mmCIF file of C-alpha atoms in Angstrom:
data_model
loop_
_atom_site.group_PDB
_atom_site.id
_atom_site.type_symbol
_atom_site.label_atom_id
_atom_site.label_comp_id
_atom_site.label_asym_id
_atom_site.label_seq_id
_atom_site.Cartn_x
_atom_site.Cartn_y
_atom_site.Cartn_z
ATOM 1 C CA MET A 1 -18.502 -19.719 -15.351
ATOM 2 C CA ASP A 2 -19.065 -17.704 -18.542
ATOM 3 C CA ALA A 3 -16.385 -16.776 -21.104
ATOM 4 C CA LEU A 4 -15.628 -13.382 -19.540
ATOM 5 C CA ALA A 5 -15.278 -14.775 -16.029
ATOM 6 C CA TYR A 6 -12.992 -17.528 -17.324
ATOM 7 C CA ASP A 7 -10.794 -15.018 -19.181
ATOM 8 C CA LEU A 8 -10.522 -12.821 -16.101
ATOM 9 C CA LYS A 9 -9.623 -15.810 -13.955
ATOM 10 C CA SER A 10 -6.780 -16.623 -16.357
ATOM 11 C CA LEU A 11 -5.542 -13.017 -16.261
ATOM 12 C CA THR A 12 -5.539 -12.675 -12.493
ATOM 13 C CA LEU A 13 -4.322 -16.082 -11.357
ATOM 14 C CA GLY A 14 -1.590 -16.516 -13.936
ATOM 15 C CA ILE A 15 2.131 -16.080 -13.357
ATOM 16 C CA GLY A 16 3.220 -12.600 -12.204
ATOM 17 C CA GLY A 17 1.142 -9.558 -11.343
ATOM 18 C CA GLY A 18 1.949 -9.329 -7.637
ATOM 19 C CA SER A 19 1.895 -11.519 -4.558
ATOM 20 C CA HIS A 20 -0.451 -14.495 -4.121
ATOM 21 C CA THR A 21 -2.612 -12.390 -1.805
ATOM 22 C CA THR A 22 -2.829 -9.558 -4.346
ATOM 23 C CA ARG A 23 -3.758 -11.956 -7.136
ATOM 24 C CA ARG A 24 -6.467 -13.606 -5.042
ATOM 25 C CA GLN A 25 -7.985 -10.250 -4.092
ATOM 26 C CA ARG A 26 -7.851 -9.072 -7.694
ATOM 27 C CA HIS A 27 -9.407 -12.343 -8.879
ATOM 28 C CA ARG A 28 -12.328 -12.027 -6.455
ATOM 29 C CA GLY A 29 -12.804 -8.384 -7.424
ATOM 30 C CA LEU A 30 -12.864 -9.006 -11.164
ATOM 31 C CA GLN A 31 -15.200 -11.991 -10.774
ATOM 32 C CA LEU A 32 -17.557 -9.645 -8.933
ATOM 33 C CA ILE A 33 -17.234 -7.124 -11.765
ATOM 34 C CA ALA A 34 -17.979 -9.841 -14.356
ATOM 35 C CA ARG A 35 -21.227 -10.655 -12.523
ATOM 36 C CA GLU A 36 -22.134 -6.974 -12.274
ATOM 37 C CA LEU A 37 -21.625 -6.514 -16.009
ATOM 38 C CA ARG A 38 -24.009 -9.418 -16.684
ATOM 39 C CA ASP A 39 -26.571 -7.919 -14.307
ATOM 40 C CA LEU A 40 -26.278 -4.611 -16.169
ATOM 41 C CA GLY A 41 -27.089 -6.384 -19.447
ATOM 42 C CA TYR A 42 -23.580 -6.393 -20.926
ATOM 43 C CA VAL A 43 -22.556 -9.687 -22.539
ATOM 44 C CA LEU A 44 -18.815 -9.661 -23.169
ATOM 45 C CA PRO A 45 -17.572 -12.684 -25.159
ATOM 46 C CA SER A 46 -14.030 -12.216 -23.837
ATOM 47 C CA ALA A 47 -11.845 -9.996 -21.664
ATOM 48 C CA ARG A 48 -10.667 -8.189 -24.791
ATOM 49 C CA SER A 49 -14.223 -6.923 -25.351
ATOM 50 C CA LEU A 50 -13.902 -4.261 -22.630
ATOM 51 C CA LYS A 51 -15.036 -0.818 -23.837
ATOM 52 C CA PRO A 52 -15.452 2.634 -22.252
ATOM 53 C CA LYS A 53 -19.237 2.168 -22.044
ATOM 54 C CA HIS A 54 -18.704 -0.859 -19.778
ATOM 55 C CA VAL A 55 -16.486 1.120 -17.419
ATOM 56 C CA GLU A 56 -18.912 4.044 -17.366
ATOM 57 C CA GLY A 57 -21.852 1.709 -16.748
ATOM 58 C CA LEU A 58 -20.112 0.064 -13.812
ATOM 59 C CA VAL A 59 -19.138 3.377 -12.216
ATOM 60 C CA ALA A 60 -22.677 4.731 -12.594
ATOM 61 C CA SER A 61 -24.057 1.595 -10.930
ATOM 62 C CA TRP A 62 -21.553 1.786 -8.075
ATOM 63 C CA LYS A 63 -22.273 5.437 -7.426
ATOM 64 C CA ALA A 64 -26.017 4.778 -7.466
ATOM 65 C CA ALA A 65 -25.425 2.060 -4.859
ATOM 66 C CA GLY A 66 -23.683 4.603 -2.631
ATOM 67 C CA LEU A 67 -20.272 2.938 -2.542
ATOM 68 C CA THR A 68 -17.525 4.973 -0.878
ATOM 69 C CA ALA A 69 -14.747 6.719 -2.781
ATOM 70 C CA GLY A 70 -12.251 4.243 -1.316
ATOM 71 C CA THR A 71 -14.235 1.257 -2.610
ATOM 72 C CA LEU A 72 -14.582 2.875 -6.044
ATOM 73 C CA LYS A 73 -10.835 3.486 -6.120
ATOM 74 C CA ASN A 74 -10.097 -0.162 -5.366
ATOM 75 C CA ARG A 75 -12.478 -1.386 -8.052
ATOM 76 C CA MET A 76 -11.012 0.994 -10.600
ATOM 77 C CA GLY A 77 -7.605 -0.470 -9.749
ATOM 78 C CA TRP A 78 -8.887 -3.912 -10.732
ATOM 79 C CA ILE A 79 -10.314 -2.574 -13.985
ATOM 80 C CA ARG A 80 -7.032 -0.834 -14.819
ATOM 81 C CA PHE A 81 -5.223 -4.133 -14.296
ATOM 82 C CA TRP A 82 -7.710 -5.755 -16.679
ATOM 83 C CA ALA A 83 -7.241 -3.029 -19.302
ATOM 84 C CA THR A 84 -3.439 -3.168 -18.990
ATOM 85 C CA SER A 85 -3.421 -6.957 -19.323
ATOM 86 C CA ILE A 86 -5.286 -6.807 -22.643
ATOM 87 C CA ARG A 87 -3.277 -3.777 -23.839
ATOM 88 C CA LYS A 88 -6.294 -1.480 -23.978
ATOM 89 C CA THR A 89 -5.331 1.137 -21.397
ATOM 90 C CA SER A 90 -7.128 3.874 -23.357
ATOM 91 C CA VAL A 91 -10.437 2.264 -22.366
ATOM 92 C CA VAL A 92 -10.035 3.632 -18.813
ATOM 93 C CA PRO A 93 -9.454 7.361 -18.085
ATOM 94 C CA LYS A 94 -6.118 8.126 -16.455
ATOM 95 C CA GLU A 95 -7.783 9.890 -13.528
ATOM 96 C CA ASN A 96 -10.744 8.631 -11.500
ATOM 97 C CA THR A 97 -12.021 12.199 -11.327
ATOM 98 C CA ASP A 98 -12.699 11.981 -15.093
ATOM 99 C CA LEU A 99 -15.381 9.440 -14.185
ATOM 100 C CA GLY A 100 -16.866 11.646 -11.474
ATOM 101 C CA ILE A 101 -15.182 9.762 -8.645
ATOM 102 C CA GLU A 102 -14.217 12.243 -5.950
ATOM 103 C CA ARG A 103 -10.853 12.132 -4.282
ATOM 104 C CA ARG A 104 -11.012 10.768 -0.762
ATOM 105 C CA THR A 105 -10.601 13.128 2.153
ATOM 106 C CA HIS A 106 -7.201 11.887 3.146
ATOM 107 C CA PHE A 107 -6.096 13.145 6.551
ATOM 108 C CA LYS A 108 -8.264 12.013 9.467
ATOM 109 C CA GLY A 109 -5.924 12.729 12.340
ATOM 110 C CA ASN A 110 -2.429 11.633 13.217
ATOM 111 C CA LYS A 111 -2.357 7.826 13.132
ATOM 112 C CA ALA A 112 1.376 7.418 13.768
ATOM 113 C CA ARG A 113 2.074 4.783 16.401
ATOM 114 C CA THR A 114 5.148 3.341 18.068
ATOM 115 C CA THR A 115 5.285 0.316 20.326
ATOM 116 C CA SER A 116 7.100 0.553 23.648
ATOM 117 C CA SER A 117 9.943 -1.790 24.534
ATOM 118 C CA ALA A 118 7.830 -3.159 27.396
ATOM 119 C CA VAL A 119 5.123 -4.263 24.964
ATOM 120 C CA MET A 120 7.643 -5.475 22.394
ATOM 121 C CA ASP A 121 9.252 -7.720 25.020
ATOM 122 C CA GLN A 122 5.929 -9.581 25.333
ATOM 123 C CA LEU A 123 6.019 -10.634 21.675
ATOM 124 C CA PRO A 124 7.653 -13.769 20.241
ATOM 125 C CA GLU A 125 10.936 -12.994 18.482
ATOM 126 C CA ARG A 126 9.770 -13.230 14.864
ATOM 127 C CA ILE A 127 6.645 -11.185 15.516
ATOM 128 C CA ARG A 128 8.685 -8.588 17.395
ATOM 129 C CA LEU A 129 11.067 -8.288 14.447
ATOM 130 C CA ALA A 130 8.156 -7.897 12.013
ATOM 131 C CA VAL A 131 6.817 -4.944 14.025
ATOM 132 C CA ARG A 132 10.291 -3.391 14.228
ATOM 133 C CA LEU A 133 10.715 -3.688 10.446
ATOM 134 C CA GLN A 134 7.514 -1.690 10.006
ATOM 135 C CA MET A 135 8.844 1.128 12.180
ATOM 136 C CA ALA A 136 12.384 1.074 10.792
ATOM 137 C CA PHE A 137 11.567 0.872 7.068
ATOM 138 C CA GLY A 138 7.876 1.737 6.748
ATOM 139 C CA LEU A 139 6.942 -1.752 5.587
ATOM 140 C CA ARG A 140 3.415 -3.089 5.334
ATOM 141 C CA LEU A 141 2.726 -6.136 7.494
ATOM 142 C CA GLU A 142 2.792 -8.487 4.493
ATOM 143 C CA GLU A 143 6.113 -7.017 3.380
ATOM 144 C CA SER A 144 7.693 -7.396 6.809
ATOM 145 C CA LEU A 145 6.641 -11.050 7.073
ATOM 146 C CA LYS A 146 7.809 -11.990 3.560
ATOM 147 C CA PHE A 147 10.998 -9.911 3.819
ATOM 148 C CA ARG A 148 14.156 -11.948 3.115
ATOM 149 C CA PRO A 149 17.088 -9.949 4.487
ATOM 150 C CA ALA A 150 19.747 -12.023 2.755
ATOM 151 C CA ASP A 151 18.216 -11.113 -0.622
ATOM 152 C CA ALA A 152 17.149 -7.573 0.269
ATOM 153 C CA ASP A 153 20.352 -6.140 1.740
ATOM 154 C CA GLN A 154 21.992 -3.845 -0.827
ATOM 155 C CA GLY A 155 24.368 -2.154 1.598
ATOM 156 C CA ASP A 156 22.923 1.351 1.600
ATOM 157 C CA ALA A 157 19.330 0.248 0.918
ATOM 158 C CA ILE A 158 16.967 -2.712 1.091
ATOM 159 C CA ALA A 159 15.417 -3.967 -2.144
ATOM 160 C CA LEU A 160 11.851 -5.255 -1.734
ATOM 161 C CA ALA A 161 10.884 -7.910 -4.294
ATOM 162 C CA ALA A 162 7.653 -7.459 -6.243
ATOM 163 C CA SER A 163 6.210 -10.670 -4.772
ATOM 164 C CA TRP A 164 6.447 -9.186 -1.273
ATOM 165 C CA CYS A 165 4.758 -5.858 -2.125
ATOM 166 C CA LYS A 166 1.206 -4.634 -2.591
ATOM 167 C CA GLY A 167 0.260 -4.539 -6.258
ATOM 168 C CA GLY A 168 3.496 -6.286 -7.205
ATOM 169 C CA ARG A 169 5.396 -2.981 -7.151
ATOM 170 C CA ALA A 170 9.027 -3.621 -6.214
ATOM 171 C CA ARG A 171 10.863 -0.767 -4.506
ATOM 172 C CA SER A 172 13.890 0.112 -2.436
ATOM 173 C CA VAL A 173 14.131 1.858 0.938
ATOM 174 C CA PRO A 174 17.387 3.577 1.989
ATOM 175 C CA LEU A 175 19.399 2.698 5.084
ATOM 176 C CA THR A 176 20.130 6.034 6.709
ATOM 177 C CA HIS A 177 20.470 5.201 10.391
ATOM 178 C CA ALA A 178 22.582 2.818 12.475
ATOM 179 C CA ARG A 179 19.470 1.331 14.087
ATOM 180 C CA GLN A 180 18.278 0.170 10.667
ATOM 181 C CA ARG A 181 21.553 -1.645 10.008
ATOM 182 C CA ALA A 182 21.491 -3.227 13.480
ATOM 183 C CA LEU A 183 17.916 -4.451 12.953
ATOM 184 C CA LEU A 184 18.756 -5.827 9.526
ATOM 185 C CA GLU A 185 21.621 -7.868 10.972
ATOM 186 C CA GLU A 186 19.357 -9.155 13.751
ATOM 187 C CA VAL A 187 16.728 -10.265 11.234
ATOM 188 C CA LYS A 188 19.449 -12.010 9.205
ATOM 189 C CA ARG A 189 20.528 -13.913 12.312
ATOM 190 C CA VAL A 190 16.995 -15.176 12.882
ATOM 191 C CA CYS A 191 15.958 -15.795 9.263
ATOM 192 C CA GLY A 192 19.152 -16.894 7.575
ATOM 193 C CA THR A 193 18.301 -17.141 3.890
ATOM 194 C CA GLY A 194 14.569 -17.263 4.566
ATOM 195 C CA SER A 195 11.859 -14.874 5.766
ATOM 196 C CA LEU A 196 10.221 -14.254 9.131
ATOM 197 C CA ILE A 197 7.547 -16.824 8.242
ATOM 198 C CA PRO A 198 8.621 -19.968 10.154
ATOM 199 C CA GLU A 199 9.562 -22.995 8.082
ATOM 200 C CA GLY A 200 6.542 -25.178 7.455
ATOM 201 C CA ARG A 201 4.030 -22.342 8.062
ATOM 202 C CA SER A 202 1.999 -20.595 5.378
ATOM 203 C CA TYR A 203 1.948 -16.812 5.084
ATOM 204 C CA ILE A 204 -1.795 -16.661 5.790
ATOM 205 C CA ASP A 205 -1.624 -18.799 8.932
ATOM 206 C CA PHE A 206 1.369 -16.927 10.331
ATOM 207 C CA ARG A 207 -0.197 -13.555 9.579
ATOM 208 C CA LYS A 208 -3.265 -14.587 11.585
ATOM 209 C CA ASP A 209 -0.954 -15.494 14.474
ATOM 210 C CA VAL A 210 0.754 -12.104 14.223
ATOM 211 C CA GLU A 211 -2.530 -10.189 14.219
ATOM 212 C CA ARG A 212 -3.944 -12.201 17.120
ATOM 213 C CA THR A 213 -0.752 -11.914 19.175
ATOM 214 C CA THR A 214 -0.210 -8.184 18.628
ATOM 215 C CA TRP A 215 -3.872 -7.471 19.403
ATOM 216 C CA GLY A 216 -3.528 -9.441 22.625
ATOM 217 C CA ALA A 217 -0.481 -7.333 23.509
ATOM 218 C CA GLY A 218 -2.509 -4.149 23.073
ATOM 219 C CA ILE A 219 -1.246 -3.116 19.610
ATOM 220 C CA ARG A 220 -4.409 -1.911 17.897
ATOM 221 C CA ASN A 221 -3.027 -0.385 14.709
ATOM 222 C CA LEU A 222 -0.041 -2.106 13.098
ATOM 223 C CA HIS A 223 -0.344 0.177 10.066
ATOM 224 C CA GLY A 224 0.335 3.116 12.357
ATOM 225 C CA HIS A 225 4.002 2.114 12.348
ATOM 226 C CA ARG A 226 4.181 3.107 8.658
ATOM 227 C CA HIS A 227 2.747 6.489 9.611
ATOM 228 C CA TRP A 228 5.419 6.843 12.278
ATOM 229 C CA TYR A 229 8.155 6.014 9.749
ATOM 230 C CA ALA A 230 6.808 8.556 7.261
ATOM 231 C CA GLN A 231 6.765 11.327 9.862
ATOM 232 C CA TRP A 232 10.236 10.419 11.108
ATOM 233 C CA ARG A 233 11.567 10.573 7.535
ATOM 234 C CA TYR A 234 9.858 13.914 6.965
ATOM 235 C CA ARG A 235 11.494 15.419 10.079
ATOM 236 C CA THR A 236 14.853 13.963 9.099
ATOM 237 C CA LEU A 237 14.769 15.185 5.503
ATOM 238 C CA THR A 238 13.234 18.638 6.069
ATOM 239 C CA GLY A 239 14.358 19.601 9.561
ATOM 240 C CA TRP A 240 10.811 20.431 10.690
ATOM 241 C CA ASN A 241 7.600 18.635 11.713
ATOM 242 C CA SER A 242 4.960 17.572 9.213
ATOM 243 C CA PRO A 243 1.460 19.106 9.433
ATOM 244 C CA ALA A 244 0.286 15.879 11.115
ATOM 245 C CA GLU A 245 2.593 16.719 14.016
ATOM 246 C CA GLY A 246 1.636 20.385 14.133
ATOM 247 C CA GLY A 247 4.094 21.662 11.529
ATOM 248 C CA LYS A 248 3.468 24.289 8.873
ATOM 249 C CA THR A 249 0.895 23.839 6.125
ATOM 250 C CA TYR A 250 1.815 24.718 2.549
ATOM 251 C CA GLU A 251 0.325 28.209 2.818
ATOM 252 C CA ALA A 252 2.591 29.127 5.736
ATOM 253 C CA MET A 253 5.806 27.956 4.045
ATOM 254 C CA THR A 254 8.329 30.046 2.186
ATOM 255 C CA GLN A 255 8.938 29.284 -1.466
ATOM 256 C CA ALA A 256 12.097 27.345 -0.573
ATOM 257 C CA GLU A 257 10.235 25.354 2.098
ATOM 258 C CA ARG A 258 7.498 24.502 -0.392
ATOM 259 C CA ALA A 259 10.053 23.115 -2.816
ATOM 260 C CA THR A 260 11.587 21.014 -0.032
ATOM 261 C CA ASP A 261 8.173 19.819 1.124
ATOM 262 C CA TYR A 262 7.298 18.638 -2.388
ATOM 263 C CA ARG A 263 10.626 16.854 -2.912
ATOM 264 C CA VAL A 264 10.514 15.138 0.478
ATOM 265 C CA ARG A 265 6.880 14.055 0.129
ATOM 266 C CA MET A 266 7.629 12.460 -3.235
ATOM 267 C CA GLU A 267 10.628 10.631 -1.776
ATOM 268 C CA ILE A 268 8.587 9.331 1.165
ATOM 269 C CA SER A 269 5.777 8.282 -1.168
ATOM 270 C CA ARG A 270 8.258 6.235 -3.197
ATOM 271 C CA GLU A 271 9.716 4.655 -0.055
ATOM 272 C CA LEU A 272 6.222 3.641 1.063
ATOM 273 C CA GLY A 273 5.425 2.160 -2.347
ATOM 274 C CA HIS A 274 2.855 4.701 -3.540
ATOM 275 C CA ASN A 275 4.662 7.084 -5.948
ATOM 276 C CA ARG A 276 1.873 9.674 -5.685
ATOM 277 C CA LEU A 277 2.008 13.039 -3.943
ATOM 278 C CA GLU A 278 -1.588 13.141 -2.740
ATOM 279 C CA VAL A 279 -1.302 9.925 -0.722
ATOM 280 C CA THR A 280 1.230 11.599 1.586
ATOM 281 C CA ASP A 281 -1.647 13.594 3.088
ATOM 282 C CA VAL A 282 -2.693 10.367 4.848
ATOM 283 C CA TYR A 283 0.655 9.995 6.590
ATOM 284 C CA LEU A 284 1.941 13.554 6.926
ATOM 285 C CA GLY A 285 -1.183 15.697 7.113
ATOM 286 C CA ARG A 286 -2.711 17.923 4.477
ATOM 287 C CA ARG A 287 -0.468 20.223 2.545
ATOM 288 C CA TYR A 288 -3.309 22.724 2.432
ATOM 289 C CA ALA A 289 -5.204 23.688 5.565
ATOM 290 C CA GLY A 290 -8.905 22.914 5.670
ATOM 291 C CA ARG A 291 -9.107 20.822 2.504
ATOM 292 C CA GLY A 292 -7.826 17.694 0.826
ATOM 293 C CA GLY A 293 -4.668 17.650 -1.272
ATOM 294 C CA ARG A 294 -4.759 19.746 -4.433
#
């Protein structure tokens, strides 16, 4: 392992910076980037040696290799973590488009999914509760498994700890419906002061059980429950359907409706842990007909 790879290992596997899964993924990604830099002829004596020419060289190589916009976005996320960790954020442009990376075409059809009570009844209790948490609060699978209700319950909201969330981004999700409160109390009864991961089991092993069991029950898209939550919140907050469900696009809205659409999309984005307007196209449908988000 050369000096750069060692430095990056220290940055990514140290204390903080997200969940164990996030840190492992980031570590593997930055080790790959360290090898690519060597292959491109760049010899960096340390992580602090990162410069704009290195970023530009990597992006040019990735584009020449035909990597997708989604893959480029993920790799740029790792580089931004690197730059932030060494306090050299100016090395990386604020927008991927400044590096010639196109925005992904977001909406590819309505992916919202619910799971019927008949199917839910086939699932073991803890797995059933994990799926219900996804639908009730828009949680990712990792978040629902690591969720500790005794710590999260804030009365009118749940507070998700950074170590449970993708990218280590803590957030809160409001409790706005009686079914959410009822579910929260049920999860407390089962988990006590712990999480849905059974005592003595690792997160990774239990997650594999969850994925295998839900697949066997016919649930093919667990992430679709987050889509369902987003669309339910949109209907609740606006009073009309999102474009994904056949509602109006931005062009067809009045000025007042456009203002509401923007406000609600930003709120839903925050609740889902994204904090960006354009990502709501994935869950709610494009704001603009016939094109990606502006």
